[in-house]
Short mmCIF file of C-alpha atoms in Angstrom, two decimals:
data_model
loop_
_atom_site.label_atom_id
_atom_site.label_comp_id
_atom_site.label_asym_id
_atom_site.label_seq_id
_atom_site.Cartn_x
_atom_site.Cartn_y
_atom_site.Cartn_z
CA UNK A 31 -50.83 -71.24 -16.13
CA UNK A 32 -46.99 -72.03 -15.30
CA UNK A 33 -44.08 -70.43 -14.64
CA UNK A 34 -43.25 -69.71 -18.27
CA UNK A 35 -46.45 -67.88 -18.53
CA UNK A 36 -45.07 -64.42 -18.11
CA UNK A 37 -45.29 -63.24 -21.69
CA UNK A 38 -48.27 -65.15 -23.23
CA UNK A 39 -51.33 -63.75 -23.83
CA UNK A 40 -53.31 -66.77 -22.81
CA UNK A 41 -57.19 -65.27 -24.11
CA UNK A 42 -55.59 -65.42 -27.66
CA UNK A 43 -53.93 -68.60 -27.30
CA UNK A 44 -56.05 -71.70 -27.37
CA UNK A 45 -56.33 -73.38 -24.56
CA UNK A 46 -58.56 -76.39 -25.42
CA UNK A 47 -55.56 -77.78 -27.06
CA UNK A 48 -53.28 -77.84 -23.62
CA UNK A 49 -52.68 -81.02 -21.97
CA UNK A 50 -52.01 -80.19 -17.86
CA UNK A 51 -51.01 -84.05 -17.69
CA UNK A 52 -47.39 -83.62 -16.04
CA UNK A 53 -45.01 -85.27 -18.50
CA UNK A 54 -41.19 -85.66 -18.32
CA UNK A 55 -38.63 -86.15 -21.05
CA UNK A 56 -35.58 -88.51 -20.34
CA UNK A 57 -34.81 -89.86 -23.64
CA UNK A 58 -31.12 -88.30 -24.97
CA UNK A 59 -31.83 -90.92 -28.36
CA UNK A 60 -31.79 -88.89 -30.88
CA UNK A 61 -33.62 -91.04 -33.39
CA UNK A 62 -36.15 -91.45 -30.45
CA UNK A 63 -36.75 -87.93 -30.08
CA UNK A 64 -37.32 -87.24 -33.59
CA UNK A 65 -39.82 -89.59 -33.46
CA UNK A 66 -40.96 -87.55 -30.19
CA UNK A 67 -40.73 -83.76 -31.98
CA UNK A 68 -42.66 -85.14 -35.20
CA UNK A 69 -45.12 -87.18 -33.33
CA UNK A 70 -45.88 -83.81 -30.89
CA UNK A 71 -45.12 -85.55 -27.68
CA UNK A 72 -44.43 -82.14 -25.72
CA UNK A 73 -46.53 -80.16 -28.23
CA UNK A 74 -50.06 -79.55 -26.20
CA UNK A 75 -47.80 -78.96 -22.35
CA UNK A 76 -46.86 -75.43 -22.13
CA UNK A 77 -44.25 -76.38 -19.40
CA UNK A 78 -42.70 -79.39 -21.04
CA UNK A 79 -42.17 -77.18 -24.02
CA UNK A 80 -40.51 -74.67 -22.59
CA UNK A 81 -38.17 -77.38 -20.39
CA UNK A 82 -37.29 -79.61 -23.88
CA UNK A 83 -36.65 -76.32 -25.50
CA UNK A 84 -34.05 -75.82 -22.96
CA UNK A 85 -32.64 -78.71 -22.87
CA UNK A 86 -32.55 -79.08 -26.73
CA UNK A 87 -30.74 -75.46 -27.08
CA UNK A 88 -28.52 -75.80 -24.21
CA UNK A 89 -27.29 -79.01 -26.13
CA UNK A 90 -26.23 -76.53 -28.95
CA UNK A 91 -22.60 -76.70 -29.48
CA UNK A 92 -21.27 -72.66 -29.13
CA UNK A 93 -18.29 -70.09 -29.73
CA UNK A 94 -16.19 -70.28 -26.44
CA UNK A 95 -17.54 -66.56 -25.86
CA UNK A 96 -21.50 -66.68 -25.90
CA UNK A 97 -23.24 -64.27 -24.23
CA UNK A 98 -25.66 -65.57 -21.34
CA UNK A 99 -28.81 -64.15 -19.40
CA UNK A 100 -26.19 -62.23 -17.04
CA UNK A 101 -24.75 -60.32 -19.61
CA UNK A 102 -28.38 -59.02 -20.89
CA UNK A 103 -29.06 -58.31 -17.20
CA UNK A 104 -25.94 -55.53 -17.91
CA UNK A 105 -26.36 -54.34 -20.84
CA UNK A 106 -30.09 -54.24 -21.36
CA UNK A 107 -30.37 -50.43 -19.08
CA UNK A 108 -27.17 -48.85 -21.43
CA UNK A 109 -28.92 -50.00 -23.98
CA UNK A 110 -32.70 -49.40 -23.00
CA UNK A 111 -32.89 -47.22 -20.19
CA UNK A 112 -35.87 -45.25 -19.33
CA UNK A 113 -36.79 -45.50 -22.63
CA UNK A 114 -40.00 -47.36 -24.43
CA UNK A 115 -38.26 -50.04 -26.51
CA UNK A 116 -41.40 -49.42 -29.10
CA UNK A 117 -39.21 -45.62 -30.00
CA UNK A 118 -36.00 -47.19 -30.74
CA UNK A 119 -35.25 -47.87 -34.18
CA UNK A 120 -34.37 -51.31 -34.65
CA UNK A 121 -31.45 -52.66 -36.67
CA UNK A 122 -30.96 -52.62 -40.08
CA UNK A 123 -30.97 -56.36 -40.48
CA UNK A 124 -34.61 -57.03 -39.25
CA UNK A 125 -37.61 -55.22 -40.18
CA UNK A 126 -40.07 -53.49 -37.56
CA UNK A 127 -43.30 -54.52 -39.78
CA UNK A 128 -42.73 -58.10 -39.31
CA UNK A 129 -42.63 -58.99 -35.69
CA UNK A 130 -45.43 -61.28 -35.20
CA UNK A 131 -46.81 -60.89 -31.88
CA UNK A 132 -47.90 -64.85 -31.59
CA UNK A 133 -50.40 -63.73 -28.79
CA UNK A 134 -47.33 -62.44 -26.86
CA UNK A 135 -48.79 -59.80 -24.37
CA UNK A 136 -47.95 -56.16 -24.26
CA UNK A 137 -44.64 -56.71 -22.02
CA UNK A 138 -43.94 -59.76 -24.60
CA UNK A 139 -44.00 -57.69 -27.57
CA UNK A 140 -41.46 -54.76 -25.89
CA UNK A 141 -39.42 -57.45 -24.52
CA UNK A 142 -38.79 -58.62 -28.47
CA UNK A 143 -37.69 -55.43 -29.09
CA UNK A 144 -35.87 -55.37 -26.43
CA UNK A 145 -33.56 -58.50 -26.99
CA UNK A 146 -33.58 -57.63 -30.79
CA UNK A 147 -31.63 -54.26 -29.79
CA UNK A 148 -29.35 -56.22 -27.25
CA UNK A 149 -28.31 -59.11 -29.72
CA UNK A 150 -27.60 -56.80 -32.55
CA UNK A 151 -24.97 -54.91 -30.00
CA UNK A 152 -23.96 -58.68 -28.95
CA UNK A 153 -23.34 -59.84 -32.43
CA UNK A 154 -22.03 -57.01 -35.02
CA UNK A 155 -21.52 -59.64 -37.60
CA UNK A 156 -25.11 -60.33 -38.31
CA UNK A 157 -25.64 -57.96 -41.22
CA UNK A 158 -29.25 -59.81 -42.26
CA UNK A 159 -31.41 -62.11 -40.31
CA UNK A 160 -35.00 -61.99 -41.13
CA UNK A 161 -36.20 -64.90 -39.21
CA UNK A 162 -34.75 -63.43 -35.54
CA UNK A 163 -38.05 -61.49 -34.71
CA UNK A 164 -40.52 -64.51 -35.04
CA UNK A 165 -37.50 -67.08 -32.81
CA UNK A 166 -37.25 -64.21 -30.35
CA UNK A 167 -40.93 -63.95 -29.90
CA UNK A 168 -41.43 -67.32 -29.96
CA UNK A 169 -39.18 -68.40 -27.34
CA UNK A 170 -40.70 -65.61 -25.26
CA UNK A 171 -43.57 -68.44 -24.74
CA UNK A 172 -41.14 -70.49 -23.18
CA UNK A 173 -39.06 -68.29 -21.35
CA UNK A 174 -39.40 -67.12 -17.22
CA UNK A 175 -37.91 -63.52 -18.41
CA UNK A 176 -35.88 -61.58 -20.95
CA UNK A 177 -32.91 -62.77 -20.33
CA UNK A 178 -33.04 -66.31 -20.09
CA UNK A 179 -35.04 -65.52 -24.05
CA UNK A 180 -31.69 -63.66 -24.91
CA UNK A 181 -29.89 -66.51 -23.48
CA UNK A 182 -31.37 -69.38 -25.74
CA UNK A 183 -31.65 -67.08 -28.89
CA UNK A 184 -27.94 -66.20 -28.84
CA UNK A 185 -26.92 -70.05 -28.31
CA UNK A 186 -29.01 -70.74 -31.82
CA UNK A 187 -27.04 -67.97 -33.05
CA UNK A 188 -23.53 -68.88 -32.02
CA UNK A 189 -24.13 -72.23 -33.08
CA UNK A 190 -20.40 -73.67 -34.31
CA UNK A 191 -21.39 -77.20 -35.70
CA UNK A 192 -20.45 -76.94 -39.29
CA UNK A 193 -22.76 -79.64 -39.99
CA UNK A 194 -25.68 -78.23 -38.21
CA UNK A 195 -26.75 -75.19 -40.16
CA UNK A 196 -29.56 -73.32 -38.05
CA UNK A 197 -30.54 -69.74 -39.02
CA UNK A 198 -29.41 -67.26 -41.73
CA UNK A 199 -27.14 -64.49 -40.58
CA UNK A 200 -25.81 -62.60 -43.58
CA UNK A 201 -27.36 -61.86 -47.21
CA UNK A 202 -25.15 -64.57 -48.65
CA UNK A 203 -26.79 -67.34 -46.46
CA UNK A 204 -30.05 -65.96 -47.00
CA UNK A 205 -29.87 -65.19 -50.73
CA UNK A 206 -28.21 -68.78 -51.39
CA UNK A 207 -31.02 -70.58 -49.17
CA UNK A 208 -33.72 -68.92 -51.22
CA UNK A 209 -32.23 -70.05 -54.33
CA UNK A 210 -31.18 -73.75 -52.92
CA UNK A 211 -35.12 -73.63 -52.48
CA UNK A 212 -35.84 -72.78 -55.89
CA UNK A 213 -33.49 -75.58 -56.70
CA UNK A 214 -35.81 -78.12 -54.32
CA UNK A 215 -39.04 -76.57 -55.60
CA UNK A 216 -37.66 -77.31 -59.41
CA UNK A 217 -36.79 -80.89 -58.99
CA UNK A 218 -39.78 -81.66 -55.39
CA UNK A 219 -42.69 -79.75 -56.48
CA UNK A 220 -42.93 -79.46 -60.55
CA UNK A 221 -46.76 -78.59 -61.12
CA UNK A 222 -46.50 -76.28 -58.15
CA UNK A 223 -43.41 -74.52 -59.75
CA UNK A 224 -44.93 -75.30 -63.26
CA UNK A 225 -48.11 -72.84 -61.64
CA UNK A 226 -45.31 -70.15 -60.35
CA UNK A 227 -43.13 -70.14 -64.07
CA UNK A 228 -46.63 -69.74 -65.46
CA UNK A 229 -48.00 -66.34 -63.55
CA UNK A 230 -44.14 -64.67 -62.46
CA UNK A 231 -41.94 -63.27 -64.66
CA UNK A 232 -38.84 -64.72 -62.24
CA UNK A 233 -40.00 -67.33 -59.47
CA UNK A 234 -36.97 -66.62 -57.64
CA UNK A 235 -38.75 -63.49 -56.68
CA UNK A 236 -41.91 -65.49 -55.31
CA UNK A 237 -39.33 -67.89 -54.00
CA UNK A 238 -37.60 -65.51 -51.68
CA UNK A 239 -40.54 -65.19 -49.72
CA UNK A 240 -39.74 -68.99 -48.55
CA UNK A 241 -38.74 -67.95 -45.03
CA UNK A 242 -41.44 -65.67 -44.21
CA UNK A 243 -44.12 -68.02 -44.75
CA UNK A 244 -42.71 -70.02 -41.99
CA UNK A 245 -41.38 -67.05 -39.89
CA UNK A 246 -43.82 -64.74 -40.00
CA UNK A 247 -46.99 -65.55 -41.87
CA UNK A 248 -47.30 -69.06 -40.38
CA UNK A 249 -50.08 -69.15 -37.44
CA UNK A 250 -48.16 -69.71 -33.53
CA UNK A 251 -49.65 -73.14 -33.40
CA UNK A 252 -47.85 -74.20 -36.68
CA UNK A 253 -44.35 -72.40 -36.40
CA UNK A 254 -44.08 -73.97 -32.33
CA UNK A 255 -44.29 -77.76 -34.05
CA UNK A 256 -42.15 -76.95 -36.72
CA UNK A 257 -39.57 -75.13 -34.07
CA UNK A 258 -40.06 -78.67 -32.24
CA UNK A 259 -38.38 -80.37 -35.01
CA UNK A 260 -36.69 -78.01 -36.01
CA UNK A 261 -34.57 -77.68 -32.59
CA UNK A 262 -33.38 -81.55 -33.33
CA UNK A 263 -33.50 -82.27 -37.06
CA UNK A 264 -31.62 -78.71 -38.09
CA UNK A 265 -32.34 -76.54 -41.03
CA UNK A 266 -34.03 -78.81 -43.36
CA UNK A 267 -37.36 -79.39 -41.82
CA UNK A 268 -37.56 -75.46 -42.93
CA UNK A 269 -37.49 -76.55 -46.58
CA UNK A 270 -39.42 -79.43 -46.12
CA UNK A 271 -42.51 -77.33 -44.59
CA UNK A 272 -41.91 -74.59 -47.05
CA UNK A 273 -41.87 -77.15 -49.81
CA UNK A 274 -44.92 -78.46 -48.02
CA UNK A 275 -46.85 -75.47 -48.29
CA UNK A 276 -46.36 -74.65 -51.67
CA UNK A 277 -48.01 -78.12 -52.82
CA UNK A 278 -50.95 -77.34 -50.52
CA UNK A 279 -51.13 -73.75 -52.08
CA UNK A 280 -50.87 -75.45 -55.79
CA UNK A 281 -53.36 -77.88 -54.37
CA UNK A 282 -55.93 -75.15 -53.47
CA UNK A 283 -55.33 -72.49 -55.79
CA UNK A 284 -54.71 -75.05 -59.37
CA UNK A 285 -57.04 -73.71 -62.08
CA UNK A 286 -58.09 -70.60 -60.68
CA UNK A 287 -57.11 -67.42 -62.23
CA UNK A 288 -53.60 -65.52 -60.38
CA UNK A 289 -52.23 -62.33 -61.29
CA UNK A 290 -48.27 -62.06 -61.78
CA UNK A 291 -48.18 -58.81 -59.33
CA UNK A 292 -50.42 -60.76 -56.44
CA UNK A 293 -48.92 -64.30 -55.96
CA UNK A 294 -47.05 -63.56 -53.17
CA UNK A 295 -49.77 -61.80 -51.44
CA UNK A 296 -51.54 -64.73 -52.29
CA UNK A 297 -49.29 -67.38 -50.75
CA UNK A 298 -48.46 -65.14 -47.83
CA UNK A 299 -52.47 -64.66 -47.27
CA UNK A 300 -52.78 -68.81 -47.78
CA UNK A 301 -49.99 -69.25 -45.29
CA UNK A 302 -51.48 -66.69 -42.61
CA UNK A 303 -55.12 -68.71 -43.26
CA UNK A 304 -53.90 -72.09 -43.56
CA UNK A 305 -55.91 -73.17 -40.50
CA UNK A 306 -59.01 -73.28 -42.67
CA UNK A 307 -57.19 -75.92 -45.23
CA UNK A 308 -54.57 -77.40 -43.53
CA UNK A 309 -53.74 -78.69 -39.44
CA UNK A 310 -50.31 -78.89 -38.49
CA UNK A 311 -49.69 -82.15 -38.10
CA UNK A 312 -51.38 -82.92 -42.16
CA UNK A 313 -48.60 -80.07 -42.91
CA UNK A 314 -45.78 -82.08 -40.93
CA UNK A 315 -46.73 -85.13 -42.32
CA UNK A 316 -46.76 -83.73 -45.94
CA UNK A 317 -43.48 -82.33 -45.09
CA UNK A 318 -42.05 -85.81 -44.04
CA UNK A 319 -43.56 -87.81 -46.95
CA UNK A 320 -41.58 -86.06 -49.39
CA UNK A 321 -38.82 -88.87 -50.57
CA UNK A 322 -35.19 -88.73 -51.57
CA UNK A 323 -34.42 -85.68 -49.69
CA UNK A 324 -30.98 -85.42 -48.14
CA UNK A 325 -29.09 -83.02 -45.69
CA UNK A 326 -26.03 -83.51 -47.90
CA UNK A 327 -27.94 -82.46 -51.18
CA UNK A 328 -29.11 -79.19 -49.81
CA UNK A 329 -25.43 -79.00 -48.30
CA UNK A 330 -23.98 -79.03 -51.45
CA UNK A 331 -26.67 -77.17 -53.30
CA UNK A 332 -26.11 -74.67 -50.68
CA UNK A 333 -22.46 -74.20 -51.24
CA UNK A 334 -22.86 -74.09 -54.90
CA UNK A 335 -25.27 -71.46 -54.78
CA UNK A 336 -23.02 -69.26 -52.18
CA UNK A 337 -20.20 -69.79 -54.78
CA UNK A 338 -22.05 -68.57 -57.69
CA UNK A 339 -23.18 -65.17 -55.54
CA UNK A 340 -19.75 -64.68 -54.77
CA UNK A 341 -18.20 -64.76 -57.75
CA UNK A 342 -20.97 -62.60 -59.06
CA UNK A 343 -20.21 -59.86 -56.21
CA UNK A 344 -23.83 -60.64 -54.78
CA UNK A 345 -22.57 -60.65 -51.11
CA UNK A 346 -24.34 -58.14 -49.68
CA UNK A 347 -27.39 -55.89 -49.74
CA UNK A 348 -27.38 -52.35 -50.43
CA UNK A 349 -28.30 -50.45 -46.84
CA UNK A 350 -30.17 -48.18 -49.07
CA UNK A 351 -32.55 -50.45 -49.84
CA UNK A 352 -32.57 -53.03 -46.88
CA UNK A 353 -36.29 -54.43 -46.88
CA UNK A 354 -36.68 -57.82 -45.17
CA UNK A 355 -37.64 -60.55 -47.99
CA UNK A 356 -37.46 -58.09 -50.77
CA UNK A 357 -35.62 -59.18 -53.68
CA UNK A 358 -32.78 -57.44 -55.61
CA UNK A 359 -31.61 -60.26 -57.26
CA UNK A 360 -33.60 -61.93 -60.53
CA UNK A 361 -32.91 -64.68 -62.70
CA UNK A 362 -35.39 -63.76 -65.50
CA UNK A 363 -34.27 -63.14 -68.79
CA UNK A 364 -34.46 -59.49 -69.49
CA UNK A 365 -36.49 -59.25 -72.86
CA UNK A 366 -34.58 -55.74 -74.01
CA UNK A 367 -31.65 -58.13 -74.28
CA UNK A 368 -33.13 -61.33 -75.49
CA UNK A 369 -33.54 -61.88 -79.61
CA UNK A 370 -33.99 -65.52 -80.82
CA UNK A 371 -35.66 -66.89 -84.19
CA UNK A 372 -35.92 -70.01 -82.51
CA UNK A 373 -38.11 -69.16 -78.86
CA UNK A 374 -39.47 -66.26 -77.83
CA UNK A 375 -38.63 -64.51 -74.43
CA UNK A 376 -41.75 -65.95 -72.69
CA UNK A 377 -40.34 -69.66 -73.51
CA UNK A 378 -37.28 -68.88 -72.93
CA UNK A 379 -37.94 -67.46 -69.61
CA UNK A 380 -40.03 -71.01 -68.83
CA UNK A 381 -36.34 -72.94 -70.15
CA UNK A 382 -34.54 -70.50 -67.37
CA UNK A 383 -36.77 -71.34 -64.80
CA UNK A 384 -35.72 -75.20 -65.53
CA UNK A 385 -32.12 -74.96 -65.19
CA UNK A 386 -30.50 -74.83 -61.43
CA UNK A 387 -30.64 -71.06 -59.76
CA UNK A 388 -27.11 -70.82 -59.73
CA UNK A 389 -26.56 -71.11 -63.22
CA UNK A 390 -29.14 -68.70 -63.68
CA UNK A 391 -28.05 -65.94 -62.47
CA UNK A 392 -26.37 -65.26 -66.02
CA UNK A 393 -27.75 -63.31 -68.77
CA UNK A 394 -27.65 -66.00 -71.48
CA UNK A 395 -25.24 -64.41 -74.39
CA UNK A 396 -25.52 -66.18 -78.24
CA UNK A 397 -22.49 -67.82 -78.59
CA UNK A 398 -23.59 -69.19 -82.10
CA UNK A 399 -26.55 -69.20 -84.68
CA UNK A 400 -26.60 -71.05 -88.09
CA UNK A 401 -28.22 -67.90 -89.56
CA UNK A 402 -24.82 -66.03 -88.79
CA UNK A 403 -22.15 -68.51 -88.77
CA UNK A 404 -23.55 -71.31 -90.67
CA UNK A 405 -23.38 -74.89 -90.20
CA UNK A 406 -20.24 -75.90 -89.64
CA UNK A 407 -19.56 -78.43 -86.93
CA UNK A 408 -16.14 -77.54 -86.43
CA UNK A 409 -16.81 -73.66 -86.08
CA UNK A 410 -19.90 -74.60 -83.56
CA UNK A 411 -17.37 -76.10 -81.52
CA UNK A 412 -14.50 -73.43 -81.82
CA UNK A 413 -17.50 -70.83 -80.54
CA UNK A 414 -18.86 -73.00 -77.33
CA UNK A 415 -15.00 -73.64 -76.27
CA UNK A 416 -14.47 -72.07 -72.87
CA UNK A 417 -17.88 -71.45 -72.23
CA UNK A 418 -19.92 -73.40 -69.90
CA UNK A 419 -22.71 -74.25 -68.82
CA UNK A 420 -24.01 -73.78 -72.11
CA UNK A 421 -27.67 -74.26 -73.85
CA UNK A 422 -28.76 -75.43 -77.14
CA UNK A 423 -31.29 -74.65 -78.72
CA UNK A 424 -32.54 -76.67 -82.08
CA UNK A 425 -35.46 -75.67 -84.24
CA UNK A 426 -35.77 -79.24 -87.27
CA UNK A 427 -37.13 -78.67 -90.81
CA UNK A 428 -40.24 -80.01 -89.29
CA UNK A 429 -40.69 -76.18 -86.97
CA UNK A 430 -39.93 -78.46 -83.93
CA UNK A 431 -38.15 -76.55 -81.26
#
């Protein structure tokens, strides 16, 4: 259809929805093109696409030392060669199962591959990024070859802004983002997380899926107009969709029966079907319409998260077990542990699922019981000193709890 038609697939893609009117973009506002990205002004033009995408990403302040389209050009044949990019084992910090295709065509889905294989030898700090196969293949839509693709992928990566936080690149970032969005989902979406605390043992489990819902599961007509926004507004139109989704899944699914050991299958399958529910500009708007939402609260949610994984040693993930989206770290309350005459370890797994993530991440440990130590005020205070954050627990004459 255009010059940026290399890769696509165009008998899976639908068509019906492509404008050929020839529009331009010249606005540089960037309340204005907000309004543009949410609105879908470039979202039904294969070419304009692909030139705003450009222009968007080549806007992306960088490290002094990015590696460009020339420098794929050289090292694509050490690294390639003769050889069919599908026998190559790809890194560590990706996972070959989960490269959605997005009705790339057979050359697309090597080339994703491909610049996968190139970037991780470009960028030997990235120890876990989940989300690079779906950008890489997605950008392939909008790309004349390979390495302009590498190009615009490794400018997203390089990114330097402190203030504009773009994709996860280490287990820290990741693990802290899924439990920032636990944090959201907690305080944004109560009867939807009121559903998860009520059929998972730990949510944070069904919460780490967050990411691959969007990038991954999500249909190519839906991830391209959140990638619109995306490429002006920064990282928080992910949570907002994600958050987005999981009210449309609580909307759907409320009141029928769900198995602990299926709800992520089930969201994921939702997610991968939500063209039957759900268009994407009713998902974008539900996104939006969600109030009191600030880049400085998931900043600082963010950071307190990272700080609590830290000084837990949860940095990194073992390479023994590297499995893209798969949890190793829960916030339940392990019942072998857990002995109260007050709750019992089902409501007091529904209290830990209340509190922030980060605080979570501790075993709670008795720190005093009137059965044991009586009911001295004095002495409940000389126990609780020096600990924090702390939870109490009160059970009246009345059996009120």
């Amino acid at each position: 259809m255009d010059e940026y038609s290399r890769f696509v697939d165009w008998d899976k893609m639908d068509v019906s929805a492509q404008s050929q009117d020839t529009k331009e973009l010249t606005c540089t506002d960037l309340h204005e093109l907000k309004q543009l990205a949410r609105q879908g002004y470039w979202a039904k033009n294969h070419s304009l696409r692909a030139k705003v995408y450009h222009k968007l990403i080549s806007n992306i302040p960088c490290r002094t030392v990015t590696p460009d389209a020339n420098v794929y050009r050289d090292i694509v044949v050490k690294i390639i060669g003769k050889r069919n990019s599908s026998s190559l084992p790809l890194p560590e910090f990706v996972d070959n199962s989960l490269i959605p295709t997005y009705c790339l065509n057979a050359e697309g889905v090597g080339a994703v591959r491909k610049i996968i294989l190139c970037i991780a030898n470009q960028f030997p700090d990235i120890s876990f990024c989940p989300a690079l196969p779906s950008v890489i293949a997605l950008l392939l839509h909008y790309s004349k070859d390979e390495a302009e693709c590498f190009e615009q992928v490794c400018r997203i990566l390089a990114c330097n802004d402190p203030s504009k936080r773009l994709i996860d690149q280490t287990f820290l970032a990741f693990e802290s983002s899924c439990m920032t969005f636990g944090d959201l989902v907690n305080k944004y979406c109560q009867a939807a997380h009121k559903l998860m605390v009520a059929v998972s043992e730990d949510v944070l489990e069904v919460y780490s899926d967050w990411q691959r819902w969007l990038f991954g599961e999500l249909p190519m007509a839906y991830i391209a107009r959140i990638f619109d926004v995306f490429l002006v507004e920064g990282y928080k139109v992910l949570y907002r969709v994600a958050l987005a989704l999981l009210k449309f899944f609580h909307k759907v699914r409320a009141g029928q029966p769900m198995e602990s050991d299926s709800i992520q299958q089930d969201i994921r399958a939702f997610v991968r079907d939500i063209a039957k529910s759900v268009s994407p500009e009713r998902l974008l708007e539900k996104a939006f319409a969600i109030r009191l939402f600030s880049r400085k609260e998931i900043q600082l949610l963010q950071m307190a998260n990272e700080k609590a994984l830290q000084q837990k040693g949860i940095t990194v993930k073992q390479k023994s077990c590297l499995l893209m989206f798969q949890q190793n770290v829960h916030l339940a309350v392990h019942a072998e542990n857990f002995k109260s005459e007050i709750v019992s370890v089902k409501e007091m797994r529904d209290i830990w699922s209340w509190i922030p993530e980060r605080f979570a991440l501790c075993q709670p440990l008795l720190l005093f019981t009137t059965l044991e130590h009586g009911c001295s005020l004095s002495r409940f205070y000389s126990h609780s000193e020096g600990h924090e954050p702390t939870l109490l627990l009160i059970k009246t004459t009345a059996k009120e709890v």
